[in-house]
Every structure is written in structure tokens, then in C-alpha cells.
mmCIF file of C-alpha atoms in Angstrom:
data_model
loop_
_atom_site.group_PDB
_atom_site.id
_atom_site.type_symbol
_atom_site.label_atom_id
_atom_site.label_comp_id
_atom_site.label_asym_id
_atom_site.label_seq_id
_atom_site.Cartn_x
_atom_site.Cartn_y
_atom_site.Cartn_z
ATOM 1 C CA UNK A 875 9.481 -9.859 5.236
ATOM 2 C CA UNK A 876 5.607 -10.506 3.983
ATOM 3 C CA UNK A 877 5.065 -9.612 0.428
ATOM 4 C CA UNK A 878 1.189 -8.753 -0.055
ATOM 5 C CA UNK A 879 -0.084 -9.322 -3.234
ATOM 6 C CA UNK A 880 -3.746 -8.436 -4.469
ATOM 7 C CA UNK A 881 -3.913 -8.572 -8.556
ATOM 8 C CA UNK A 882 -3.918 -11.736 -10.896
ATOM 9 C CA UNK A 883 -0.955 -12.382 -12.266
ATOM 10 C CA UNK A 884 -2.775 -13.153 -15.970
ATOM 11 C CA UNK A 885 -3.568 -9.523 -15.796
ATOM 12 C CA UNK A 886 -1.023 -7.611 -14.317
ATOM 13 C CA UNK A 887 2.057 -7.863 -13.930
ATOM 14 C CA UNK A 888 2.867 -7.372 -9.689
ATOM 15 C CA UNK A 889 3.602 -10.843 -8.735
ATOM 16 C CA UNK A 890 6.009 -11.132 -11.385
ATOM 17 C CA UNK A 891 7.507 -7.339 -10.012
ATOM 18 C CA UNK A 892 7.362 -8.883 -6.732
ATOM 19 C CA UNK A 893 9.223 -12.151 -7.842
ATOM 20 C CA UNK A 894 11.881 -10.087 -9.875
ATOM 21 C CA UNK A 895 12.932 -7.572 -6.660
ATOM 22 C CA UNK A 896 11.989 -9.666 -3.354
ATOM 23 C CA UNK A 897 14.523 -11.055 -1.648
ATOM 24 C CA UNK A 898 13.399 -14.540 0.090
ATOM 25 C CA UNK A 899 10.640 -13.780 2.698
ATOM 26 C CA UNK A 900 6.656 -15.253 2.257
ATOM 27 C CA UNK A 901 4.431 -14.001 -0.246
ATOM 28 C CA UNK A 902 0.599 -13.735 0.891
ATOM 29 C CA UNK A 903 -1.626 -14.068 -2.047
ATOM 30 C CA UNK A 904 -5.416 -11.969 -1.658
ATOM 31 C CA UNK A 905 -8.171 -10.698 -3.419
ATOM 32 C CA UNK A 906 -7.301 -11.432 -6.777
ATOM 33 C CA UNK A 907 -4.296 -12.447 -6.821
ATOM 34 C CA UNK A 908 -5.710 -15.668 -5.283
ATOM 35 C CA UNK A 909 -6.480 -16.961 -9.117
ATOM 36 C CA UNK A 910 -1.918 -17.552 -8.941
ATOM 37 C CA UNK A 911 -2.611 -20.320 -6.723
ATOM 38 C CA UNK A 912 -4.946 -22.400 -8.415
ATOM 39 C CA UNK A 913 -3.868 -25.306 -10.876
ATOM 40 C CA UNK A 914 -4.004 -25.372 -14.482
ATOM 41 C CA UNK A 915 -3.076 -21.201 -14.825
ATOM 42 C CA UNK A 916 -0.848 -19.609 -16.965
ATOM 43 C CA UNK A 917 1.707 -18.773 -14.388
ATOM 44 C CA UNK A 918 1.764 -21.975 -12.175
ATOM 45 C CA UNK A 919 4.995 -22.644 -13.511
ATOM 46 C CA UNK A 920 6.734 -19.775 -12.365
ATOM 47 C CA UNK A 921 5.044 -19.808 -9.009
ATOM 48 C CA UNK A 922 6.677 -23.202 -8.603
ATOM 49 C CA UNK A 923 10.073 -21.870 -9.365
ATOM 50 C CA UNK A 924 8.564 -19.158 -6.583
ATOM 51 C CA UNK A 925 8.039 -21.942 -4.034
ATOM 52 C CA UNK A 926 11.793 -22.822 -3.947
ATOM 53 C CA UNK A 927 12.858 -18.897 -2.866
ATOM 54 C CA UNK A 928 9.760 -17.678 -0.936
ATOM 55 C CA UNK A 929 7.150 -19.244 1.274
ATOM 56 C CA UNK A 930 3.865 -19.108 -0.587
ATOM 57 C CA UNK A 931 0.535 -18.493 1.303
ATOM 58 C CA UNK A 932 -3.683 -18.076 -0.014
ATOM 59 C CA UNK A 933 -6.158 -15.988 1.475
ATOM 60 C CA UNK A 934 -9.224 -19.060 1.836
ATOM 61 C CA UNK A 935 -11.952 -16.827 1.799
ATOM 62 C CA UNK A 936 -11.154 -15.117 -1.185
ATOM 63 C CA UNK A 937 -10.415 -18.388 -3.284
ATOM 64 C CA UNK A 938 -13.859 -19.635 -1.800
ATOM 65 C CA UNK A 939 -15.517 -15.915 -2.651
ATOM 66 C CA UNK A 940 -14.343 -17.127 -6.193
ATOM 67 C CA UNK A 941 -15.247 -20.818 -6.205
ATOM 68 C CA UNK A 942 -11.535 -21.811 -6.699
ATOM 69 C CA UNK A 943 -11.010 -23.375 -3.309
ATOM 70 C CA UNK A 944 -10.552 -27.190 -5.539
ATOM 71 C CA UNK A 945 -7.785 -26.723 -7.253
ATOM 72 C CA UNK A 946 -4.894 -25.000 -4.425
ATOM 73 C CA UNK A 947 -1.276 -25.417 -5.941
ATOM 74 C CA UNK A 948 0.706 -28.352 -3.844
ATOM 75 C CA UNK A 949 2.967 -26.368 -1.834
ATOM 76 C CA UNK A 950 0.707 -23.106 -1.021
ATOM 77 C CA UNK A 951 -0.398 -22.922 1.978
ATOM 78 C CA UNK A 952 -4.058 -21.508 2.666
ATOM 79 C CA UNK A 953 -4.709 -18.836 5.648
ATOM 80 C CA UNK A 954 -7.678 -17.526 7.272
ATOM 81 C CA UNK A 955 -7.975 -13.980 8.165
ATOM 82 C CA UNK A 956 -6.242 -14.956 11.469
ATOM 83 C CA UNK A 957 -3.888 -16.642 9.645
ATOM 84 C CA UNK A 958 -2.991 -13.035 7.662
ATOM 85 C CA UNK A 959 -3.120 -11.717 10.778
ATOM 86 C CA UNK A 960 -0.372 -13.766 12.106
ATOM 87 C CA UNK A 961 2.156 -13.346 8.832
ATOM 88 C CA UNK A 962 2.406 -9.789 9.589
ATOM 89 C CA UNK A 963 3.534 -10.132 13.224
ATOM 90 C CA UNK A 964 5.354 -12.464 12.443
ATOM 91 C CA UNK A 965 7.298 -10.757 9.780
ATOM 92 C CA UNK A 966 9.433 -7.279 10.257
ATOM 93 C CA UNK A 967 7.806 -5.517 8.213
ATOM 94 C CA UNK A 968 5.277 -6.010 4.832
ATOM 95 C CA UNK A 969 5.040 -4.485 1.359
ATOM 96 C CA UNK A 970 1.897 -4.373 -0.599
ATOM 97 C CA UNK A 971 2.491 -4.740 -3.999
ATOM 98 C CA UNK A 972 -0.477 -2.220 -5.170
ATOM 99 C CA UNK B 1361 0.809 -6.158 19.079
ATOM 100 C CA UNK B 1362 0.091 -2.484 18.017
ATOM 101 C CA UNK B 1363 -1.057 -2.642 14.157
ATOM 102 C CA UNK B 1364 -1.853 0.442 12.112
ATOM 103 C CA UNK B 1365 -3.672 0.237 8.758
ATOM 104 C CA UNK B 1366 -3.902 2.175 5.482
ATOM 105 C CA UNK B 1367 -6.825 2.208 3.279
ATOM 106 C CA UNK B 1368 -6.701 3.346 -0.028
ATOM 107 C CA UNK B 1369 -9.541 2.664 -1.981
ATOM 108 C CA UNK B 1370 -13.421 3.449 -1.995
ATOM 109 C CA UNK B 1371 -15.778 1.603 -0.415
ATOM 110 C CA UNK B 1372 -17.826 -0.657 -2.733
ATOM 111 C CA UNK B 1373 -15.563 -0.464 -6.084
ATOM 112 C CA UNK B 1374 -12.515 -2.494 -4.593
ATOM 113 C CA UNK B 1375 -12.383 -5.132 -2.174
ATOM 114 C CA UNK B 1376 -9.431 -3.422 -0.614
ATOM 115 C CA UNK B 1377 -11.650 -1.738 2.215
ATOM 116 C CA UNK B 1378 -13.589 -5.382 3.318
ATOM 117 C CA UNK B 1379 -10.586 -6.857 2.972
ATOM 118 C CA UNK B 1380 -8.806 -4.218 5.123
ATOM 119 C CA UNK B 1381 -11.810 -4.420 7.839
ATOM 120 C CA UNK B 1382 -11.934 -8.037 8.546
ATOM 121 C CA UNK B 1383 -8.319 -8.037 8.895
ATOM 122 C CA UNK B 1384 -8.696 -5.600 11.669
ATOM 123 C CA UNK B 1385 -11.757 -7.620 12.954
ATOM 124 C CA UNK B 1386 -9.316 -10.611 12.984
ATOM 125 C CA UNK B 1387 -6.499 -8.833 14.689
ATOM 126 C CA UNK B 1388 -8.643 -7.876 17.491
ATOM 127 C CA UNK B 1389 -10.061 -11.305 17.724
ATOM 128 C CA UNK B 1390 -6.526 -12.329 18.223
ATOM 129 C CA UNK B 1391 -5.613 -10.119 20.885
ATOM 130 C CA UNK B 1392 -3.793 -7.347 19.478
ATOM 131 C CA UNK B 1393 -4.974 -3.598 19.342
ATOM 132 C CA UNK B 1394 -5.765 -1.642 15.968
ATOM 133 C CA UNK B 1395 -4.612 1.527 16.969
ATOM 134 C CA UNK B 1396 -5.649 3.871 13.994
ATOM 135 C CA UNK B 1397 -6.846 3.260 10.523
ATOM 136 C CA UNK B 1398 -5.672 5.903 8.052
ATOM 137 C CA UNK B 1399 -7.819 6.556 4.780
ATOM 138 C CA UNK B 1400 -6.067 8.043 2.082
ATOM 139 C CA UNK B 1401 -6.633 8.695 -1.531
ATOM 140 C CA UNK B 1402 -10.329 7.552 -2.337
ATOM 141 C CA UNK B 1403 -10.632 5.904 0.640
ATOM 142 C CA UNK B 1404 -11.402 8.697 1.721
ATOM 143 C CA UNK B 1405 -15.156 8.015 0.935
ATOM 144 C CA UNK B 1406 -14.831 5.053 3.570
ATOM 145 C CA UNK B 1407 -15.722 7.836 5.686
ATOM 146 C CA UNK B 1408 -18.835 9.485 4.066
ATOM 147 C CA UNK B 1409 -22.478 8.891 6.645
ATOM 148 C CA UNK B 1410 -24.065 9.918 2.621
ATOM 149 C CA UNK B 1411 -23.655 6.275 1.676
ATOM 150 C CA UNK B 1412 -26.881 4.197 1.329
ATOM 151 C CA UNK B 1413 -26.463 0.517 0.105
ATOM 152 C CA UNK B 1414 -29.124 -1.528 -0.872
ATOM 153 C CA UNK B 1415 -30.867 -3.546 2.376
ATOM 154 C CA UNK B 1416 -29.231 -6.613 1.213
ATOM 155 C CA UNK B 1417 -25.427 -5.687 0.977
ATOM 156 C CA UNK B 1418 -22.653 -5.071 3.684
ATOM 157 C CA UNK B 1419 -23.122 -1.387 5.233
ATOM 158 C CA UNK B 1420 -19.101 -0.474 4.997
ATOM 159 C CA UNK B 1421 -19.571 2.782 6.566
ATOM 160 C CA UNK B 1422 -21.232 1.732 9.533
ATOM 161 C CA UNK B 1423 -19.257 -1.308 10.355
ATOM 162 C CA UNK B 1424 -16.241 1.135 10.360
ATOM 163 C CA UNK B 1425 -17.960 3.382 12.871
ATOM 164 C CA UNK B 1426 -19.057 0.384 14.710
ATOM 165 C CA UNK B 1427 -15.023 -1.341 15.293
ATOM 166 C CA UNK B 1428 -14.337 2.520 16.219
ATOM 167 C CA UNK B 1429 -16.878 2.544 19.138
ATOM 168 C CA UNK B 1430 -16.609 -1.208 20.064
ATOM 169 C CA UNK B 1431 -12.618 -1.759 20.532
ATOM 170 C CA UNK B 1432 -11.564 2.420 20.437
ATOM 171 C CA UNK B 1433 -10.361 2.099 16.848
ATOM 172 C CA UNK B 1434 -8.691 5.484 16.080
ATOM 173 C CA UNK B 1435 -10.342 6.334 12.036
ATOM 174 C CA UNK B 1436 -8.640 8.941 10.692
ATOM 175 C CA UNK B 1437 -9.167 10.729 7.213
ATOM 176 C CA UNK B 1438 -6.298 12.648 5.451
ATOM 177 C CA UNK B 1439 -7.554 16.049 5.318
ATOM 178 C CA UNK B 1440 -6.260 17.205 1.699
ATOM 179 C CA UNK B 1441 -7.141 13.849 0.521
ATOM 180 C CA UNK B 1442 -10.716 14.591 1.908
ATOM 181 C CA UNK B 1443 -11.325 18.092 0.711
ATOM 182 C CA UNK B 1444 -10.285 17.244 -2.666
ATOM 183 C CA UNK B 1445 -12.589 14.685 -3.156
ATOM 184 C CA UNK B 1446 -16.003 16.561 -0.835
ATOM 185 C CA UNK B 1447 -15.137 14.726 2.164
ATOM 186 C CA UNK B 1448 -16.317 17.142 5.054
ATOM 187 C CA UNK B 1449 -17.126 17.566 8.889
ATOM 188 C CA UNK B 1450 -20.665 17.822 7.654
ATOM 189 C CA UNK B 1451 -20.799 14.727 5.477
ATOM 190 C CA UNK B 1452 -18.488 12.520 8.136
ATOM 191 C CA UNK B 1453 -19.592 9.615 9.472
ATOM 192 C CA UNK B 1454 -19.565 9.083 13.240
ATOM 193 C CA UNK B 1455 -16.003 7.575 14.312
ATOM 194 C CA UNK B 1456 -14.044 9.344 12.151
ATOM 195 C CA UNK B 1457 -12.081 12.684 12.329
ATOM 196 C CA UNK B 1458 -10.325 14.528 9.349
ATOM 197 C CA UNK B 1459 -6.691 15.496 10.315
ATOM 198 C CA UNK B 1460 -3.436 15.619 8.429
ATOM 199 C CA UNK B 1461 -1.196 13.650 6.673
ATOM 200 C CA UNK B 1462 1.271 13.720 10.171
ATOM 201 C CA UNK B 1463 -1.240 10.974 11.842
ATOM 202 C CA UNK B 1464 -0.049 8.471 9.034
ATOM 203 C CA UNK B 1465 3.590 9.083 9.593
ATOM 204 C CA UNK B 1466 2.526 8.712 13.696
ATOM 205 C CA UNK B 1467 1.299 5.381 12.521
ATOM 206 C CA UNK B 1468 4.396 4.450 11.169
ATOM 207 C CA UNK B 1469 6.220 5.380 14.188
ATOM 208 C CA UNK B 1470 4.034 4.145 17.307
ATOM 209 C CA UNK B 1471 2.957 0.732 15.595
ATOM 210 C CA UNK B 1472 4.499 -2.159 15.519
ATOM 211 C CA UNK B 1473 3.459 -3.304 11.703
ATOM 212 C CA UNK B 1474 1.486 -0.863 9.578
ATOM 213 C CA UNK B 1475 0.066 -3.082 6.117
ATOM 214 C CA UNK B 1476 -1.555 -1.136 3.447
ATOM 215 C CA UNK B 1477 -4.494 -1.811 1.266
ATOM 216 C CA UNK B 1478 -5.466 -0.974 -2.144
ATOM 217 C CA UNK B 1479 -5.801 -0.978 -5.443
ATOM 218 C CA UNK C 1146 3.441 12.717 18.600
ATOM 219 C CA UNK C 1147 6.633 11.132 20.026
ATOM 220 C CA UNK C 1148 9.309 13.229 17.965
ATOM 221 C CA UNK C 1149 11.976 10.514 19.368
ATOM 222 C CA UNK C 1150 11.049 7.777 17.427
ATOM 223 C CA UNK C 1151 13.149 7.696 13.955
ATOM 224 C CA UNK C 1152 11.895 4.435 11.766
ATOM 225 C CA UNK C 1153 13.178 3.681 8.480
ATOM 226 C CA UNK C 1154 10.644 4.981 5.911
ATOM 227 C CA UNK C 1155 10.742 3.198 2.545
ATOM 228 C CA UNK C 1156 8.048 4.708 -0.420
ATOM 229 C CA UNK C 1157 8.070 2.190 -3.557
ATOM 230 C CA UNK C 1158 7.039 4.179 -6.076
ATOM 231 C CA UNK C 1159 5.475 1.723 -8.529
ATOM 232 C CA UNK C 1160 2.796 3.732 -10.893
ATOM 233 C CA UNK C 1161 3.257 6.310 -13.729
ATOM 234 C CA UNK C 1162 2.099 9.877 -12.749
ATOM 235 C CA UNK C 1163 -1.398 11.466 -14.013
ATOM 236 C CA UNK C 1164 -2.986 8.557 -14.949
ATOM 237 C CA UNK C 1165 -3.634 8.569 -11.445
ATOM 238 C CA UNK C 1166 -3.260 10.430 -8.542
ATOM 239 C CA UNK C 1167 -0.990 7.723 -6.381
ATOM 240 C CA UNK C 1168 2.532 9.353 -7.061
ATOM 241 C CA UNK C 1169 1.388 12.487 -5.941
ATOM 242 C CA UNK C 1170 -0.300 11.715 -3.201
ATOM 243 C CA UNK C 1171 2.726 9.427 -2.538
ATOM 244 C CA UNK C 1172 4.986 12.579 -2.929
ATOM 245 C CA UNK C 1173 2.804 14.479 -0.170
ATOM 246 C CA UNK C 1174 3.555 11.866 2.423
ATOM 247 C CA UNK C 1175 6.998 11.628 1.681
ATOM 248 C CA UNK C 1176 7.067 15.551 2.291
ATOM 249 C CA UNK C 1177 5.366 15.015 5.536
ATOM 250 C CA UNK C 1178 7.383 11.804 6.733
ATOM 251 C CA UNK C 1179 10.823 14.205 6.209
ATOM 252 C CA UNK C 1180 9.192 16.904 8.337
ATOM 253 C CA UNK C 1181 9.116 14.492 11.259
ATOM 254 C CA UNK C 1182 12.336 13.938 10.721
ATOM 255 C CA UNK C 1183 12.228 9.968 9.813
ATOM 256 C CA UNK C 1184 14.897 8.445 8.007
ATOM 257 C CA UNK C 1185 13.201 8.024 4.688
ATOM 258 C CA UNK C 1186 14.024 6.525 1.600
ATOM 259 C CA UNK C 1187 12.569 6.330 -1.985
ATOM 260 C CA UNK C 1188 12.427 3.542 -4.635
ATOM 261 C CA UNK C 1189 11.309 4.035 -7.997
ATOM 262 C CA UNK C 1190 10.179 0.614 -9.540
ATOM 263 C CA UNK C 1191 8.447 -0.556 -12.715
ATOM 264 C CA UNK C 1192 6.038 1.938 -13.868
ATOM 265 C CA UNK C 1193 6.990 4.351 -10.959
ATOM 266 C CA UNK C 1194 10.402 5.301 -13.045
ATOM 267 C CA UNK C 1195 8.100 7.408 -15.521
ATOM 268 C CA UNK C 1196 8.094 9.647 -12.629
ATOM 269 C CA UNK C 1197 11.308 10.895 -12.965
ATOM 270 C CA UNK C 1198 11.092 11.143 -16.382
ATOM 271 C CA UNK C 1199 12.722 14.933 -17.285
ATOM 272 C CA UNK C 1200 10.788 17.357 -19.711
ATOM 273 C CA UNK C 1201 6.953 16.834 -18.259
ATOM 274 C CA UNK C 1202 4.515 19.115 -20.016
ATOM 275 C CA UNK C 1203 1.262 18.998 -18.219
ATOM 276 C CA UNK C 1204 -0.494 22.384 -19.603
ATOM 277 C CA UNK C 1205 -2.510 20.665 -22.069
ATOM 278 C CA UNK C 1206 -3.875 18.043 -19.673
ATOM 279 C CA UNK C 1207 -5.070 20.390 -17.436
ATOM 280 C CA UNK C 1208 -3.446 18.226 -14.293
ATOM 281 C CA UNK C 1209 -0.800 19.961 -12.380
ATOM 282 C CA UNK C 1210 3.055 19.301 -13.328
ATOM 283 C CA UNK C 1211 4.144 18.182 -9.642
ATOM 284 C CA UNK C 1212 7.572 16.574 -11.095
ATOM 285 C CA UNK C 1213 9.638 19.679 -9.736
ATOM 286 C CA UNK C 1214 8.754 18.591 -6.331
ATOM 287 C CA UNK C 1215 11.392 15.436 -6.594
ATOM 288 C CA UNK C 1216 14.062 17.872 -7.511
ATOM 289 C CA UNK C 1217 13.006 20.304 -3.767
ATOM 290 C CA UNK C 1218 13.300 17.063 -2.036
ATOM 291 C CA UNK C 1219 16.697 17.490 -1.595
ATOM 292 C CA UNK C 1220 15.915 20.485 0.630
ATOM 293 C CA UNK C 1221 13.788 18.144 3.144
ATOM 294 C CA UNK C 1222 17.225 16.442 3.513
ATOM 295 C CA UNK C 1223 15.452 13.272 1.433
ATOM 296 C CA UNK C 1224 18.542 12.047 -0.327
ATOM 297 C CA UNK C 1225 18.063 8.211 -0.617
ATOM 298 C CA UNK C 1226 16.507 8.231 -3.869
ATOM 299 C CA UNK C 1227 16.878 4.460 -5.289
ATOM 300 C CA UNK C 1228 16.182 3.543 -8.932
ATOM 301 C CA UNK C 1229 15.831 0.166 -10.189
ATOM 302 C CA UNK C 1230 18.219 -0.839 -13.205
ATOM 303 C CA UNK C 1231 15.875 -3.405 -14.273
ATOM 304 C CA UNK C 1232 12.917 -1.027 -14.455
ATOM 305 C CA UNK C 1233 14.576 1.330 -16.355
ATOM 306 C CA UNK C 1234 16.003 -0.719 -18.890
ATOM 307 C CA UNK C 1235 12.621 -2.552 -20.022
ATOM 308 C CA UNK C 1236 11.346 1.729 -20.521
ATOM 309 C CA UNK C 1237 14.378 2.318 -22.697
ATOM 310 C CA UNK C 1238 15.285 4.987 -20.351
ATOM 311 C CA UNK C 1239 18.848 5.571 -19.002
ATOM 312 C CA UNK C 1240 20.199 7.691 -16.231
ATOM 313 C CA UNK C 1241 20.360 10.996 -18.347
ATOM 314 C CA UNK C 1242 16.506 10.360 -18.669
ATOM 315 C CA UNK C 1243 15.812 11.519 -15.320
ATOM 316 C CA UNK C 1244 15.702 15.163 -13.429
ATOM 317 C CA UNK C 1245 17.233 14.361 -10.752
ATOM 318 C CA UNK C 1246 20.124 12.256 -9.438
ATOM 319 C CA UNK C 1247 19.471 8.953 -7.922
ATOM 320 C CA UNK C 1248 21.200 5.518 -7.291
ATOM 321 C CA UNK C 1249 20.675 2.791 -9.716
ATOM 322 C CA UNK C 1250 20.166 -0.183 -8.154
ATOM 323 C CA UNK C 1251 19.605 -3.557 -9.153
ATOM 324 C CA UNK C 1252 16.353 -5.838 -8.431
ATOM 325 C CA UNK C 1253 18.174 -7.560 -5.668
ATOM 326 C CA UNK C 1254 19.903 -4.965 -4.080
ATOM 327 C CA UNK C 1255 16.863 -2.451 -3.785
ATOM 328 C CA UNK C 1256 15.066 -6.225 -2.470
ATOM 329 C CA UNK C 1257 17.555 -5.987 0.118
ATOM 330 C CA UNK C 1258 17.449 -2.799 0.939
ATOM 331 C CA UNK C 1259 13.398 -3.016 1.583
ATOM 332 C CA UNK C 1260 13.890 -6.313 3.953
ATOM 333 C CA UNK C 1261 16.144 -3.763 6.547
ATOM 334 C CA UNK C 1262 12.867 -1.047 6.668
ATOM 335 C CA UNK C 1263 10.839 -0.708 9.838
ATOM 336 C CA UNK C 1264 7.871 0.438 7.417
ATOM 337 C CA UNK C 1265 7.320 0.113 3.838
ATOM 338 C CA UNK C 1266 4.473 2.302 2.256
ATOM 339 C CA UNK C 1267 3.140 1.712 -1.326
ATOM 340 C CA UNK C 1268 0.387 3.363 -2.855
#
């Protein structure tokens, strides 16, 4: 299953929601939820614990609409739009976590 | 593949309905066909031919009406969503239709992944 | 539409009613989705447990009281109704909280439960 996920997690509290209930599956990080991926935040240490259960992908264009394409987590993987494109066929089904 | 997607938000205030466009732009790219796009809640106003950006920003409306006429993408507005918020035949852009709630729950059942965006 | 098709339907309910309008909206499809006769299923998470909260009073908001509507469901034969433990217990709400009887479920069963849906619809 693809877990969608479109807020920071230093503002809201969805990834950690997401983290708490999924069960295994990838996680696709967008829009601003992009800011989970990138080194030296807050919650990189529980997205780390996150790598171990769930396969952790970035949206690229939105970390490069926000000028945070330097600093990717080791271990996330980025996507393009095709890339997106290709976690949701791939997967059953997918949950946004609005 | 057969994809359905569900829009949400506005145009303009949230990035939900770019971000909801170019992943249909990318699907198509890839092969598979977007078979309807369902706006609910305020994205119902993806829908309004009122909207006037500046010259030097994205036209949302008009790139939706534009993947409707080049690859037969089905736009559909929720119809109590719509009236609630002044969304009218009148006021709708070309490429989309107004019609119930039902067409979302067809989505469901005829696609192969629907993936929701919003807020 | 092709009335043979039955997918399983899954609504997480994540946001508090009348601040905004997504868990009544949400409600309306769920209405709709049981009238085509889809196997749906609800699941009341995080903020989306204030929804069931018993005793809303709406009059002096001016914003219609639409929490009777989870009680009618019942009528559109939607019985899964699926509340997180978890959620519930960071609210300080318990079961006799809510109006109308659900499940309680914990964070990795209702995770479960949503990786066996055809289509999972969140608003």
C-alpha cells in the first residue's frame, strides 16, 4: 500500500498519524511534507526508525520548488512525477493522509 | 492502467490541484488513461471559466480544459459541492460537467487506483 | 454505471466537524457509496473521533448539526464503523463518549484493515 503524505511534519502532525496506524507499505512524501526528508530537521530521527518498517520516497520537484534538493536523508529515495506515477500502480491501493 | 483522481482543494491557495494535474500529465505520458477527475469540496472552483490570473502565472483552469480535450479526460464537478459554493452551468469552464456525487463512487469502481488530493 | 462491481470502500475520517466542511462532505459520499451498494467501511482516526462525539449543539454556530446522520447510517446497511483506541485515548474520550456503536480498534489492526481495501478515500 502507498501512503501519500503532503504536510510537514514540524507542523502537523500526519506523518506521525501515518507512522502510528500504517502497516509496512512505502510512504511518498509531497508538497510539504517534502521538508521530512531533508537533514538536520526535527523529525529525522523518527523517519529513520521509519526507514526500517516502510519504504521512504521524495517528490524532486517539490524539494527543488523549495531549494532543499542538498540535503535528501540517506535512505529516501527521490521520484519524479513519473516516478509517483509508478508507486500507485504499483501498489493496491493508496491513502492520502489529508 | 485506468486511474481516477480526486481534487479537493481550490485552485491557487493549495498546491493540491498542480500537484494533482501534473500527476495526470505524467500518467498519460506513461501510457495509462485518466479516466475522470472528480472535484469535490472547494475544488470545486477548479472548474470556474471566471478565473483570471495574472499574465505571468500558470492558467489552472485552462490547462484542465486543455488535458480534457487533448487525451478525453472525463472533469467532473460534484453538483451539491458546486451549488453551495456558486459553481454553475453558466460560470463552467469548457471540459467540465456538474453531476452527482454517484460519478465519484463510479470512479472507485471502474478504475484501477483512484489517489486523492488535498489539503 | 456497472451496478456489478462491489469494491471495498474505506472513508478515514481524520478531521473534527465544523471547523470545516470535510466530515460532512465525507458523510455525503459515504451515503452515496452505500446506495450503490459497495461494501463500505468507516474509520474514525485522530481528530476525526470528535465526530462521534454525543451531545453536539450547533444552534449557536449557525452551522447545521449533521451528527444524527452517523446514527441513520445503520439504515444504508453501513455497519463497519471502526474507531481507533489510540485516537480516542489521547481525546480523553471513551466508548460511552460516542452516539453510536462502533468497533474499537487498535492502530495496527485498523492499519491492517486499510492494506485489504480496493479504495481508500480521505478528505
Amino acid at each position: 500500500m502507498l501512503h501519500i503524505i503532503n504536510k510537514s511534519p514540524l507542523e502537523n502532525g500526519s506523518l506521525d498519524n501515518c507512522l502510528r496506524v500504517a502497516n509496512g507499505g512505502e510512504i511518498l512524501l509531497i508538497e510539504d511534507a517534502v521538508y521530512a526528508a531533508t537533514k538536520g530537521n526535527a523529525f529525522e530521527s523518527k523517519l529513520g526508525e521509519a526507514a526500517t518498517r516502510f519504504k521512504i520516497y521524495v517528490l524532486q520537484p517539490d524539494l527543488d520548488a523549495r531549494g532543499m534538493s542538498d540535503r535528501i536523508i540517506a535512505g529516501v529515495t527521490a521520484v519524479d512525477y513519473g516516478g509517483f506515477v509508478d508507486l500507485t500502480v504499483n501498489n493496491k491501493n493508496c491513502q492520502s493522509w489529508l | 492502467m485506468k486511474l481516477g483522481i480526486v481534487v479537493n482543494e481550490g485552485p491557487y491557495q493549495h498546491q493540491s490541484s498542480d500537484s494533482a494535474y501534473l500527476f495526470a500529465k505524467a500518467a498519460i505520458v506513461k501510457g495509462h488513461e485518466v479516466w475522470r477527475v472528480f472535484f469535490y469540496h472547494d475544488g470545486v472552483n477548479n472548474a470556474t471559466k471566471l478565473t483570471e490570473p495574472p499574465q505571468d502565472d500558470r492558467n489552472i483552469v485552462n490547462r484542465w480544459t486543455k488535458l480534457a480535450e487533448e487525451h478525453n479526460v472525463d472533469l467532473v464537478v460534484c453538483v451539491a459541492a458546486a451549488l453551495r459554493r456558486g459553481i454553475k452551468p453558466e460560470n463552467l469552464a469548457q471540459g467540465f460537467r456538474i453531476s452527482g456525487l454517484g460519478q465519484l463512487v463510479e470512479a472507485g469502481t471502474q478504475c484501477d487506483r483512484l489517489i486523492t488530493f488535498g489539503d | 454505471m456497472s451496478e456489478s462491481v462491489v469494491k471495498k470502500f474505506m472513508f478515514v475520517n481524520r478531521k473534527a466537524p465544523y471547523g470545516t466542511i470535510y466530515a460532512l462532505e465525507s458523510l455525503e459520499v459515504v451515503l452515496i457509496t452505500a446506495a450503490f451498494d459497495q461494501d463500505v467501511s468507516l474509520v474514525f482516526l485522530d481528530d476525526g473521533v470528535f465526530q462521534l462525539k454525543k451531545s453536539q449543539q450547533t444552534k449557536a454556530i449557525e452551522i447545521k448539526n449533521f451528527s444524527p446522520t452517523y446514527r441513520a447510517l445503520d439504515g444504508y446497511d453501513v455497519e463497519k464503523l471502526y474507531v481507533e483506541k489510540e485516537s480516542m485515548d489521547a481525546r480523553g474520550l471513551t466508548e460511552d463518549d460516542l452516539l453510536v456503536d462502533v468497533t474499537v480498534l487498535s492502530s495496527a489492526e485498523i492499519g491492517a484493515l486499510m492494506n485489504e481495501q480496493d479504495v481508500v478515500l480521505s478528505f
